[in-house]
Short mmCIF file of C-alpha atoms in Angstrom, two decimals:
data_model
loop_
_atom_site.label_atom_id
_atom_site.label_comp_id
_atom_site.label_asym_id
_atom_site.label_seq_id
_atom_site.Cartn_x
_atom_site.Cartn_y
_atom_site.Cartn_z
CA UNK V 299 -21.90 231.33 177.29
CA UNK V 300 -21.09 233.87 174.51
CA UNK V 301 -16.89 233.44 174.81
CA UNK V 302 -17.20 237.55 175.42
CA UNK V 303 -16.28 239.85 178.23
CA UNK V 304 -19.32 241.71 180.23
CA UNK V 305 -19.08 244.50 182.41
CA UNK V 306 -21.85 245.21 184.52
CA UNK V 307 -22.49 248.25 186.57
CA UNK V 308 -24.79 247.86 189.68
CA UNK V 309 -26.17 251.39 190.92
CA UNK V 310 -27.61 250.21 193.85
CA UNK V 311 -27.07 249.60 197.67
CA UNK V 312 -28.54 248.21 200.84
CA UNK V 313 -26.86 249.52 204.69
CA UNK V 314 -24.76 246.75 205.52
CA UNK V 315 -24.96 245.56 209.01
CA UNK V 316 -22.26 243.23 209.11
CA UNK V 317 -19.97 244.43 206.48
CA UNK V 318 -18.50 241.91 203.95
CA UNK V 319 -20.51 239.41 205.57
CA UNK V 320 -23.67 239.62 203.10
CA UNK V 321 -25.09 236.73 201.20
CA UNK V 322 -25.22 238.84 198.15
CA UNK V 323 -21.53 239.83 198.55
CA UNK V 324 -20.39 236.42 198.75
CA UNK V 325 -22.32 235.00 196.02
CA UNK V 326 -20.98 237.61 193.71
CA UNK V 327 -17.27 236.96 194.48
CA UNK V 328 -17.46 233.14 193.74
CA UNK V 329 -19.68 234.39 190.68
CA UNK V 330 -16.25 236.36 189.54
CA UNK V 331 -13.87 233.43 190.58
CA UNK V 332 -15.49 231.13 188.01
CA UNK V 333 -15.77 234.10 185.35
CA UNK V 334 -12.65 235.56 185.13
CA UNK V 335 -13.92 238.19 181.85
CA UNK V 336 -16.29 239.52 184.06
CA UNK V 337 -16.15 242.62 185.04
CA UNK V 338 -18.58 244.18 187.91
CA UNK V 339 -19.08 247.81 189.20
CA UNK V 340 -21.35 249.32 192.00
CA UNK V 341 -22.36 252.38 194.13
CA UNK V 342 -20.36 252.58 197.18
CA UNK V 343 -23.52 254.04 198.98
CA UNK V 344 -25.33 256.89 200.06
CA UNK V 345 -25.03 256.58 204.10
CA UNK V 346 -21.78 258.93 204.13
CA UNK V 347 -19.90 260.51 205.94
CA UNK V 348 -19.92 258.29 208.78
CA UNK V 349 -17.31 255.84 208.58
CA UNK V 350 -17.96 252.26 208.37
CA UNK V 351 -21.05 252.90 206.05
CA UNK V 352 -20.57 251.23 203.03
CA UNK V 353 -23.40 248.49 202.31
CA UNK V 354 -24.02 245.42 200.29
CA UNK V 355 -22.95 244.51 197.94
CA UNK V 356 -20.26 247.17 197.84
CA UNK V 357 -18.04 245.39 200.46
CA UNK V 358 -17.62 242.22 198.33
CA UNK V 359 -13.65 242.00 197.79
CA UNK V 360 -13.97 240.90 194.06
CA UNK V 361 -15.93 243.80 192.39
CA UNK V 362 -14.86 247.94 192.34
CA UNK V 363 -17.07 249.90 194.93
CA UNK V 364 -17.30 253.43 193.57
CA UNK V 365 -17.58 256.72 195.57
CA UNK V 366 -18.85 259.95 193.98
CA UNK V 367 -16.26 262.73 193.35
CA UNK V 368 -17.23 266.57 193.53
CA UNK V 369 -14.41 268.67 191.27
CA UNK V 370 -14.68 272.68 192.06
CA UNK V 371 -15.97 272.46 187.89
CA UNK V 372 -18.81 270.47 188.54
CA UNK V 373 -19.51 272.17 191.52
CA UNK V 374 -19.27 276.14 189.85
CA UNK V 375 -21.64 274.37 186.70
CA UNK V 376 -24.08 272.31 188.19
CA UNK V 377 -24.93 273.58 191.20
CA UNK V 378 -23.38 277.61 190.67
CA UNK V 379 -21.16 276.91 193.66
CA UNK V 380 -17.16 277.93 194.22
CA UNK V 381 -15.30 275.53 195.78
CA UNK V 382 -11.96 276.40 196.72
CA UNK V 383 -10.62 272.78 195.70
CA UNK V 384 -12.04 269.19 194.58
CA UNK V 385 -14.00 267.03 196.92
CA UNK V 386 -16.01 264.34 197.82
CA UNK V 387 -19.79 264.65 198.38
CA UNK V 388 -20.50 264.28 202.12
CA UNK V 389 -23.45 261.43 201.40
CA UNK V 390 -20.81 259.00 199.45
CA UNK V 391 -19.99 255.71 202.06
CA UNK V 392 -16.99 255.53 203.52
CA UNK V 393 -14.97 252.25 204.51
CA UNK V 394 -14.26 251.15 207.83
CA UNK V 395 -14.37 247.23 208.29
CA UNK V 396 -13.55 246.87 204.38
CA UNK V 397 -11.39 248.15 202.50
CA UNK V 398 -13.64 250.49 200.26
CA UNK V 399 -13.83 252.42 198.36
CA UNK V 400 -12.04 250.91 195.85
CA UNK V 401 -11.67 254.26 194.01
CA UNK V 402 -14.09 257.20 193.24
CA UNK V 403 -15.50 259.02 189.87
CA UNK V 404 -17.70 261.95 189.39
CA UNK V 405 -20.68 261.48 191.05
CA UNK V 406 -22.77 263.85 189.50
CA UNK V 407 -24.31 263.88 185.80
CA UNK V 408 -26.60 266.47 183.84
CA UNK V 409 -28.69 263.99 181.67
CA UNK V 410 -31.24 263.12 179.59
CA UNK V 411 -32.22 260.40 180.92
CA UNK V 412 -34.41 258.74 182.01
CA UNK V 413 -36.84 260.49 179.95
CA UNK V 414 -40.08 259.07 182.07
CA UNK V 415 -38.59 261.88 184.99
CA UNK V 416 -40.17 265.59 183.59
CA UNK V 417 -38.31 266.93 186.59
CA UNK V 418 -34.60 268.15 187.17
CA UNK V 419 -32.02 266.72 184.53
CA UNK V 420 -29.30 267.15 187.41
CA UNK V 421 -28.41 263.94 189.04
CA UNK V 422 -25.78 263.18 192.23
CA UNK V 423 -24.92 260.00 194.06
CA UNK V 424 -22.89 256.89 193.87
CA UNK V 425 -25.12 255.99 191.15
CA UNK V 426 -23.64 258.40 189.03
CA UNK V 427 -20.44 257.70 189.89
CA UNK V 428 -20.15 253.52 189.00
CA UNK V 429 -21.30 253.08 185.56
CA UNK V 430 -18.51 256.13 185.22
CA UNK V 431 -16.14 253.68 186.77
CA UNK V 432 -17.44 250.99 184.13
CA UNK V 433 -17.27 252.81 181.36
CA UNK V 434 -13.60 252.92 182.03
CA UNK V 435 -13.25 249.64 182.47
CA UNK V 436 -15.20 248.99 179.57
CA UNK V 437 -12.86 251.46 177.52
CA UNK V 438 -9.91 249.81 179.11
CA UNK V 439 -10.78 246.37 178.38
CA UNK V 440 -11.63 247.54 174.77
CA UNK V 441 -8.23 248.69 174.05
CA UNK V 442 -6.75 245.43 175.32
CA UNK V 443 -9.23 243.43 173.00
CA UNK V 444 -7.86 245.40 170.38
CA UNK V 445 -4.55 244.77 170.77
CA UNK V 446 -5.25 240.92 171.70
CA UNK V 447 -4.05 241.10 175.52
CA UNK V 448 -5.46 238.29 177.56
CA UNK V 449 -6.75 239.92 180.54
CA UNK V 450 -9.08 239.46 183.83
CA UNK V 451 -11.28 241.08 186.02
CA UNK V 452 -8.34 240.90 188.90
CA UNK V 453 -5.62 242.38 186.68
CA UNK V 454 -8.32 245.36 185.70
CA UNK V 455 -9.24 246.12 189.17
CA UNK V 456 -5.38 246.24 190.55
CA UNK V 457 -4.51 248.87 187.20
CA UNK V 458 -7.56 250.71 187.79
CA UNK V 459 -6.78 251.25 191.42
CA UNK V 460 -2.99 251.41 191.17
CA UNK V 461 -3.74 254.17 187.75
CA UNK V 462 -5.85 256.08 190.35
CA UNK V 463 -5.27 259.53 191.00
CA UNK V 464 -4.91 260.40 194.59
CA UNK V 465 -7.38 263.51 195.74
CA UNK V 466 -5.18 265.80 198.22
CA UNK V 467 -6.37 266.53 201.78
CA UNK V 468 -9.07 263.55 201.73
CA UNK V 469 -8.45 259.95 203.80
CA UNK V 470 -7.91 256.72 202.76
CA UNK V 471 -11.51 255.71 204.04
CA UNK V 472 -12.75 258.04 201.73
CA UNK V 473 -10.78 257.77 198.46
CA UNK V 474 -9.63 254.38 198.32
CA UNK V 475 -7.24 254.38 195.49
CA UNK V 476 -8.53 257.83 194.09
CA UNK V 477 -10.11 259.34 191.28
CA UNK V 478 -10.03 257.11 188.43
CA UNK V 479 -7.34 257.78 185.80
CA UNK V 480 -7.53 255.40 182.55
CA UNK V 481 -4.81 257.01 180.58
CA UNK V 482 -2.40 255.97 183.85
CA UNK V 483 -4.25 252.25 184.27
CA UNK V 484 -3.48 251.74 180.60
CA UNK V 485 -0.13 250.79 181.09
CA UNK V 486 -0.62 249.23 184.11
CA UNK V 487 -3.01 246.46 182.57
CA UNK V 488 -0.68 246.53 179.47
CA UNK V 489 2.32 245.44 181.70
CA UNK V 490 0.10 242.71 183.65
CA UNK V 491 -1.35 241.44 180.60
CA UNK V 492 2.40 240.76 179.49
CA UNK V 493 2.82 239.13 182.74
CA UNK V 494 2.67 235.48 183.80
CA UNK V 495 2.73 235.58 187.17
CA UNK V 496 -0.39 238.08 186.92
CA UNK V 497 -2.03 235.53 184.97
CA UNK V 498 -2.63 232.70 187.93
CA UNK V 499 -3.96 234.78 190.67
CA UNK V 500 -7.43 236.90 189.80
CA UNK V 501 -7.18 238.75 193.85
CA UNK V 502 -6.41 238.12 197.45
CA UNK V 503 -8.76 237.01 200.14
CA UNK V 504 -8.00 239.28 203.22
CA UNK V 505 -8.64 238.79 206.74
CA UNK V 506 -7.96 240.35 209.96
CA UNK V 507 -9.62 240.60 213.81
CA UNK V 508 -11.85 243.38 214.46
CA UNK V 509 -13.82 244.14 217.20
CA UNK V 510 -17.07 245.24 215.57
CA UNK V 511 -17.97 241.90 213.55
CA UNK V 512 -19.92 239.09 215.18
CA UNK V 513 -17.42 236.68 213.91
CA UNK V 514 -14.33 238.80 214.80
CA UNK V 515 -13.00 239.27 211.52
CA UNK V 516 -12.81 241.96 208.56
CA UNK V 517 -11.30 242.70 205.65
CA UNK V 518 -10.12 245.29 207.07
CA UNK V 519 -8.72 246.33 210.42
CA UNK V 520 -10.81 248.95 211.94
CA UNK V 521 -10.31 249.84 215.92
CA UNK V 522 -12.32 252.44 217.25
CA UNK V 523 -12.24 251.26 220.96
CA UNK V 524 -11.31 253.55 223.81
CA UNK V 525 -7.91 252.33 225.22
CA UNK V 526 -8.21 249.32 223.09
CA UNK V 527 -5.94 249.87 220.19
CA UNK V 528 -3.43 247.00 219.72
CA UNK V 529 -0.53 249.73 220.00
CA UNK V 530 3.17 248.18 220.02
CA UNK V 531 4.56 246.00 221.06
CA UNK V 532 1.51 243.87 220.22
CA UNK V 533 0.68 243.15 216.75
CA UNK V 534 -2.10 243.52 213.86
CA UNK V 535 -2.34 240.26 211.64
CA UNK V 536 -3.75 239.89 208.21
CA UNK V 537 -3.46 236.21 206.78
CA UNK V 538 -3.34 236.36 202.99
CA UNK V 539 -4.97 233.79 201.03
CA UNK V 540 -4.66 233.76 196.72
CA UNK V 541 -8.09 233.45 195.05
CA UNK V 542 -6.18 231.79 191.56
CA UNK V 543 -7.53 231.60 188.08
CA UNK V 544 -10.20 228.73 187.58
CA UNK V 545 -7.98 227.80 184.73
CA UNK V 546 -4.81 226.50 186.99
CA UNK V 547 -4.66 222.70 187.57
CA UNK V 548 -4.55 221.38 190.89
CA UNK V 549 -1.16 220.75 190.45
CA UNK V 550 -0.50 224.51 189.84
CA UNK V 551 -2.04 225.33 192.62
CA UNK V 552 -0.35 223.38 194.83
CA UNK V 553 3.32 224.36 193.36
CA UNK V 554 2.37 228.14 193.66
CA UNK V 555 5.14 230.37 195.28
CA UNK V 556 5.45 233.81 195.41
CA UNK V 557 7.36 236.39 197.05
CA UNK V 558 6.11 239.88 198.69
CA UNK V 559 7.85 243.01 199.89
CA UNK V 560 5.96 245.45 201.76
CA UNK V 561 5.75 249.03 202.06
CA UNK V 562 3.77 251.08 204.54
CA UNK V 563 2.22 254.49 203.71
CA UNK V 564 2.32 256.29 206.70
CA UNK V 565 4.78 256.75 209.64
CA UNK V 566 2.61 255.45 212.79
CA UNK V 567 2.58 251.72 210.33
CA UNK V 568 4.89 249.60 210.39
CA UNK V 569 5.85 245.90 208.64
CA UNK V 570 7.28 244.02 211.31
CA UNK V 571 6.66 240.39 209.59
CA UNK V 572 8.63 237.31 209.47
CA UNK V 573 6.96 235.58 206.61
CA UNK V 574 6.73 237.26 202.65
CA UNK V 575 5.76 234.50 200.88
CA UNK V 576 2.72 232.69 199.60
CA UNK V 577 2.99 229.07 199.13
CA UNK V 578 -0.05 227.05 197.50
CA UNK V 579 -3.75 227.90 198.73
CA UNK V 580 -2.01 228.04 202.38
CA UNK V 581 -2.84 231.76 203.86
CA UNK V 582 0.42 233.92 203.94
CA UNK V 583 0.21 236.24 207.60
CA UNK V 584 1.57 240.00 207.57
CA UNK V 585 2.22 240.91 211.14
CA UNK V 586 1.91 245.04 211.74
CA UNK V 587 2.55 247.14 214.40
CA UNK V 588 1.25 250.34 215.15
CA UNK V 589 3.44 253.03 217.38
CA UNK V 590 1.48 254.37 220.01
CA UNK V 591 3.75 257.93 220.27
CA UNK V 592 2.34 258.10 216.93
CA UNK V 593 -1.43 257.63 217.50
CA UNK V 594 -1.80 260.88 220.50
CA UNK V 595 -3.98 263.55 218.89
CA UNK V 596 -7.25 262.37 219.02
CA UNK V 597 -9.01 261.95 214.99
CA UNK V 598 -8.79 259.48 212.54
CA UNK V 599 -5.47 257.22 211.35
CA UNK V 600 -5.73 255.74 207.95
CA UNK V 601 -3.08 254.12 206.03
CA UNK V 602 -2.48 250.93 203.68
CA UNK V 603 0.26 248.11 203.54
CA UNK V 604 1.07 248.16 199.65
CA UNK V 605 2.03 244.24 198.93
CA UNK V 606 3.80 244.11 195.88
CA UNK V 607 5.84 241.34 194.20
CA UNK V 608 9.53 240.77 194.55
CA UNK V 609 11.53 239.06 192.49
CA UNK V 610 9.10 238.20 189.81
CA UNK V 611 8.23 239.40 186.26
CA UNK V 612 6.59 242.91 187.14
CA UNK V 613 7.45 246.08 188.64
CA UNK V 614 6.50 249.45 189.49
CA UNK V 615 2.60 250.04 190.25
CA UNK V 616 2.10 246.91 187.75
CA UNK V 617 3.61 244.96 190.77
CA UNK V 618 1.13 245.69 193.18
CA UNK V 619 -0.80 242.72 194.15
CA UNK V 620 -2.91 243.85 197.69
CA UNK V 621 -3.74 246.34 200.64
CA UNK V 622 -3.63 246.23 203.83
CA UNK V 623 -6.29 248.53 205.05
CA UNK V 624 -5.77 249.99 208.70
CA UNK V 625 -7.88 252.93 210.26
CA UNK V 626 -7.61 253.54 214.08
CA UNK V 627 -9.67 256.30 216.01
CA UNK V 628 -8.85 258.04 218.91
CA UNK V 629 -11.30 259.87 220.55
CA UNK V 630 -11.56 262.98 222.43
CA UNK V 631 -12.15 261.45 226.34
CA UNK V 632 -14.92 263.10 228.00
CA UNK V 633 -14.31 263.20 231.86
CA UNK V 634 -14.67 264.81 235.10
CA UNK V 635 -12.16 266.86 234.57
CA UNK V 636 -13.16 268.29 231.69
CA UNK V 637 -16.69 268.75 232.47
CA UNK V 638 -17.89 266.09 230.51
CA UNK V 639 -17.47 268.87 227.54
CA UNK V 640 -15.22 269.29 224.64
CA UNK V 641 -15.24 272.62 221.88
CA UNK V 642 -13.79 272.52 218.48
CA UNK V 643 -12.75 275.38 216.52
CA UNK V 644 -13.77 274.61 212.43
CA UNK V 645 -13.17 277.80 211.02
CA UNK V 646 -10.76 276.08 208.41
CA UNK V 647 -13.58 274.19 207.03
CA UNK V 648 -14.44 275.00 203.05
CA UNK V 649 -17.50 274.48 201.45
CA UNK V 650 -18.54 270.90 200.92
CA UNK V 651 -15.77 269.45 202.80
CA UNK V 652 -16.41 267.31 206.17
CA UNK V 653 -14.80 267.56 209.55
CA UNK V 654 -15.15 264.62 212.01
CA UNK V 655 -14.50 264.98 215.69
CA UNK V 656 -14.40 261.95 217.60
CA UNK V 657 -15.51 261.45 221.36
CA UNK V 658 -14.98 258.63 223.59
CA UNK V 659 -18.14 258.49 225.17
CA UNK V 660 -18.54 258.09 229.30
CA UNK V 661 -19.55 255.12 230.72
CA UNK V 662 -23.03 255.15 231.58
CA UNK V 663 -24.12 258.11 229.60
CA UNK V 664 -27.33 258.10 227.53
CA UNK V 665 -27.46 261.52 226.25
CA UNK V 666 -25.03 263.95 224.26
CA UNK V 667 -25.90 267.31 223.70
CA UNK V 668 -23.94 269.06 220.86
CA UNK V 669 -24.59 273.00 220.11
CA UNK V 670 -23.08 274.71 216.52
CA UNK V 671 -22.30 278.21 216.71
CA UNK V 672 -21.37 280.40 213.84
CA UNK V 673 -18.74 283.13 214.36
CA UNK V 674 -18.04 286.30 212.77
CA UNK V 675 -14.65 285.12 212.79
CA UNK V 676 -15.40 282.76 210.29
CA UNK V 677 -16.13 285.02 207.37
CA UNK V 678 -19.96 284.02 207.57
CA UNK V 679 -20.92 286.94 209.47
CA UNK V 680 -24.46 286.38 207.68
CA UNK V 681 -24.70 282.75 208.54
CA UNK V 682 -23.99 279.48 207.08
CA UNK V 683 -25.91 276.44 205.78
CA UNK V 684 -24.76 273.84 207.65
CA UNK V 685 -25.56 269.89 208.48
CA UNK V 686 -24.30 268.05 211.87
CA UNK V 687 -25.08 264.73 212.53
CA UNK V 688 -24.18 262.57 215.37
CA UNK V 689 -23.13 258.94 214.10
CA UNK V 690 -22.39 255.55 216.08
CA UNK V 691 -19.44 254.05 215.74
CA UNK V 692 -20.91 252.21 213.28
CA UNK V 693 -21.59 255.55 210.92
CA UNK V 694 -25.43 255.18 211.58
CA UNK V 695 -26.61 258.85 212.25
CA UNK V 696 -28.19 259.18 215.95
CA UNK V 697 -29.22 262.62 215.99
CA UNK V 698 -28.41 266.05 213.87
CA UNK V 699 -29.38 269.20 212.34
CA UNK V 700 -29.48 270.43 208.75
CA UNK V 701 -30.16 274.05 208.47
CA UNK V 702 -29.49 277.76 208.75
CA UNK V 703 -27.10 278.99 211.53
CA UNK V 704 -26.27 282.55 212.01
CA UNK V 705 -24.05 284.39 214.99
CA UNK V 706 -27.40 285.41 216.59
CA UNK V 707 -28.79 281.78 216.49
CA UNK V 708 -26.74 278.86 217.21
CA UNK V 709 -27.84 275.44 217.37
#
């Protein structure tokens, strides 16, 4: 109405039962495909650190989904605490269906407001973290208004994720992109702005099978199913479909080709695809394969497809156009021969930081019993505060304990 751009920030978040399949989700991304200066941040979610726990209407593919970053600063002034390196907080979602996070921010803020609250002026959650994220984008898309670059809501969410700074030792699942980085998504946006080709398309609509959805299909492919990952020589497909600027003609649309090359980001991942080309509104299909030699140790296997253009009028991390999210968990079997029973040693685990162990459960059992011991060994002679919970494989928590342990009381 008012020929500006907006950028909103949402700090809210419902549990999403069938992610990326919410009304609200939906409605938002063909809210964005008619407003291409509109620019929309949210919470990722407080249900972490279960995978697969990021709600509506975080999941939507259009909008940035924001998880909340701990740095060892924050941590030694806010809360007096030393952690040995930077983090995420254990409650922030993580992505398992969808492709989310997008990207994280600090997710914790000492503030004055809001002044009705006479309590604690120390805040934490996604919450904190998204109108971080959109005050970047708002600084971003302030500098491009100032130097009169044409730019969209698509071509901001690909600089802020490819400008991202990746956080060592944490998953894909839980970073996304990684901690967002405007003095590297400046350029980024400054060499798509310059572009034409990243002037038709505002994203890409993503979809591939997965197990846990009622209709079969994700954003994402997610397999978590004992003995039922599609290991080589079978394949993982993602059709590819462009979601283009409202401003391209019909005829536009219909002439619109363009080129991909593909590059994986981890070892057990691999392109194996015929087809690297988009042609009209007609979906493009990437065909993956994962190597089973690869995929042994039981734990978690997260990696993306990087689809970038080839051939056109961009390069570098400006050329990045989509992911191709893949997680696969194996799990620790639980059978007669091992007594039904598995032990973990987590001695290596630092403050804040989460460790997921992953059992395939028995056929037939109801119950799981899990016991937490603290060992001298450790260095926490005196005890440790620690939380366990037991999730689903759909990250909703079952059972737990958040407490005191100490070597003379285990739980």
């Amino acid at each position: 109405r008012w020929g500006m751009p907006v950028v909103v920030n949402m700090s809210f978040g419902i549990g999403s039962v069938e992610e990326g399949d919410d009304a609200m989700g939906q409605w938002l991304d063909e809210l964005m495909a008619e407003n291409p200066d509109f620019y929309v941040c949210t919470s990722a979610g407080n249900e972490g650190p279960g995978l697969s726990t990021v709600g509506l209407p975080a999941t939507s593919e259009s909008l940035i989904a924001v998880g909340a970053y701990l740095s060892s600063t924050t941590a030694r002034d806010l809360y007096d605490a030393d952690l040995p390196r930077n983090t995420m907080f254990a409650f922030s979602s993580r992505g398992g269906e969808t492709p989310k996070p997008d990207v994280v921010a600090p997710g914790s803020a000492l503030s004055t407001v809001p002044g009705f609250d006479d309590g604690s002026a120390r805040y934490n959650g996604t919450s904190m973290a998204a109108p971080e994220c959109a005050g970047a984008i708002a600084l971003l898309r302030s500098a491009a208004a100032s130097e009169g670059l044409d730019v969209h809501w698509g071509m901001m969410k690909r600089a802020v994720i490819a400008g991202a700074s990746r956080i060592e030792g944490l998953e894909l699942n839980t970073q996304g992109g990684g901690l967002v980085n405007v003095p590297a998504s400046w350029p980024v946006l400054q060499d798509l702005a310059d572009s034409e080709t990243a002037q038709e398309v505002l994203w890409y609509h993503v979809r591939t099978a997965c197990p846990f959805q009622d209709d079969g299909e994700a954003s994402a492919a997610y397999w978590r199913v004992p003995g039922g990952v599609p290991v080589a020589p079978e394949t993982v497909e993602f059709d590819v479909i462009p979601v283009f600027h409202p401003d391209l003609s019909p005829d536009e649309r219909d002439s619109f080709l363009r080129s991909f090359k593909f590059k994986s980001e981890a070892p057990w991942l691999k392109v194996v695809t015929g087809k690297d080309y988009v042609r009209g509104e007609r979906a493009m299909t990437v065909a993956l394969q994962y190597d089973g030699k690869k995929l042994t140790e039981p734990g978690l296997y997260s990696a993306r497809v990087i689809g970038s253009q080839a051939g056109g009028d961009l390069g570098g991390l400006a050329a990045r156009e989509f992911y191709l999210w893949n997680t696969v968990v194996i799990g620790t079997p639980l059978t007669v021969e091992n007594g039904f029973m598995a032990t973990w040693d987590g001695k290596d685990l630092p403050p804040s930081w989460v460790h997921r162990y992953y059992v395939d459960v028995p056929a037939g059992a109801t119950a799981m019993r899990v016991r937490l011991e603290v060992s001298d060994d450790t260095g926490a002679g005196d005890g440790a505060r620690v939380l366990t919970e037991i999730c689903d494989p759909e990250g909703r928590v079952r059972g737990g304990f958040a407490g005191y342990a100490t070597t003379d009381d285990p739980i």
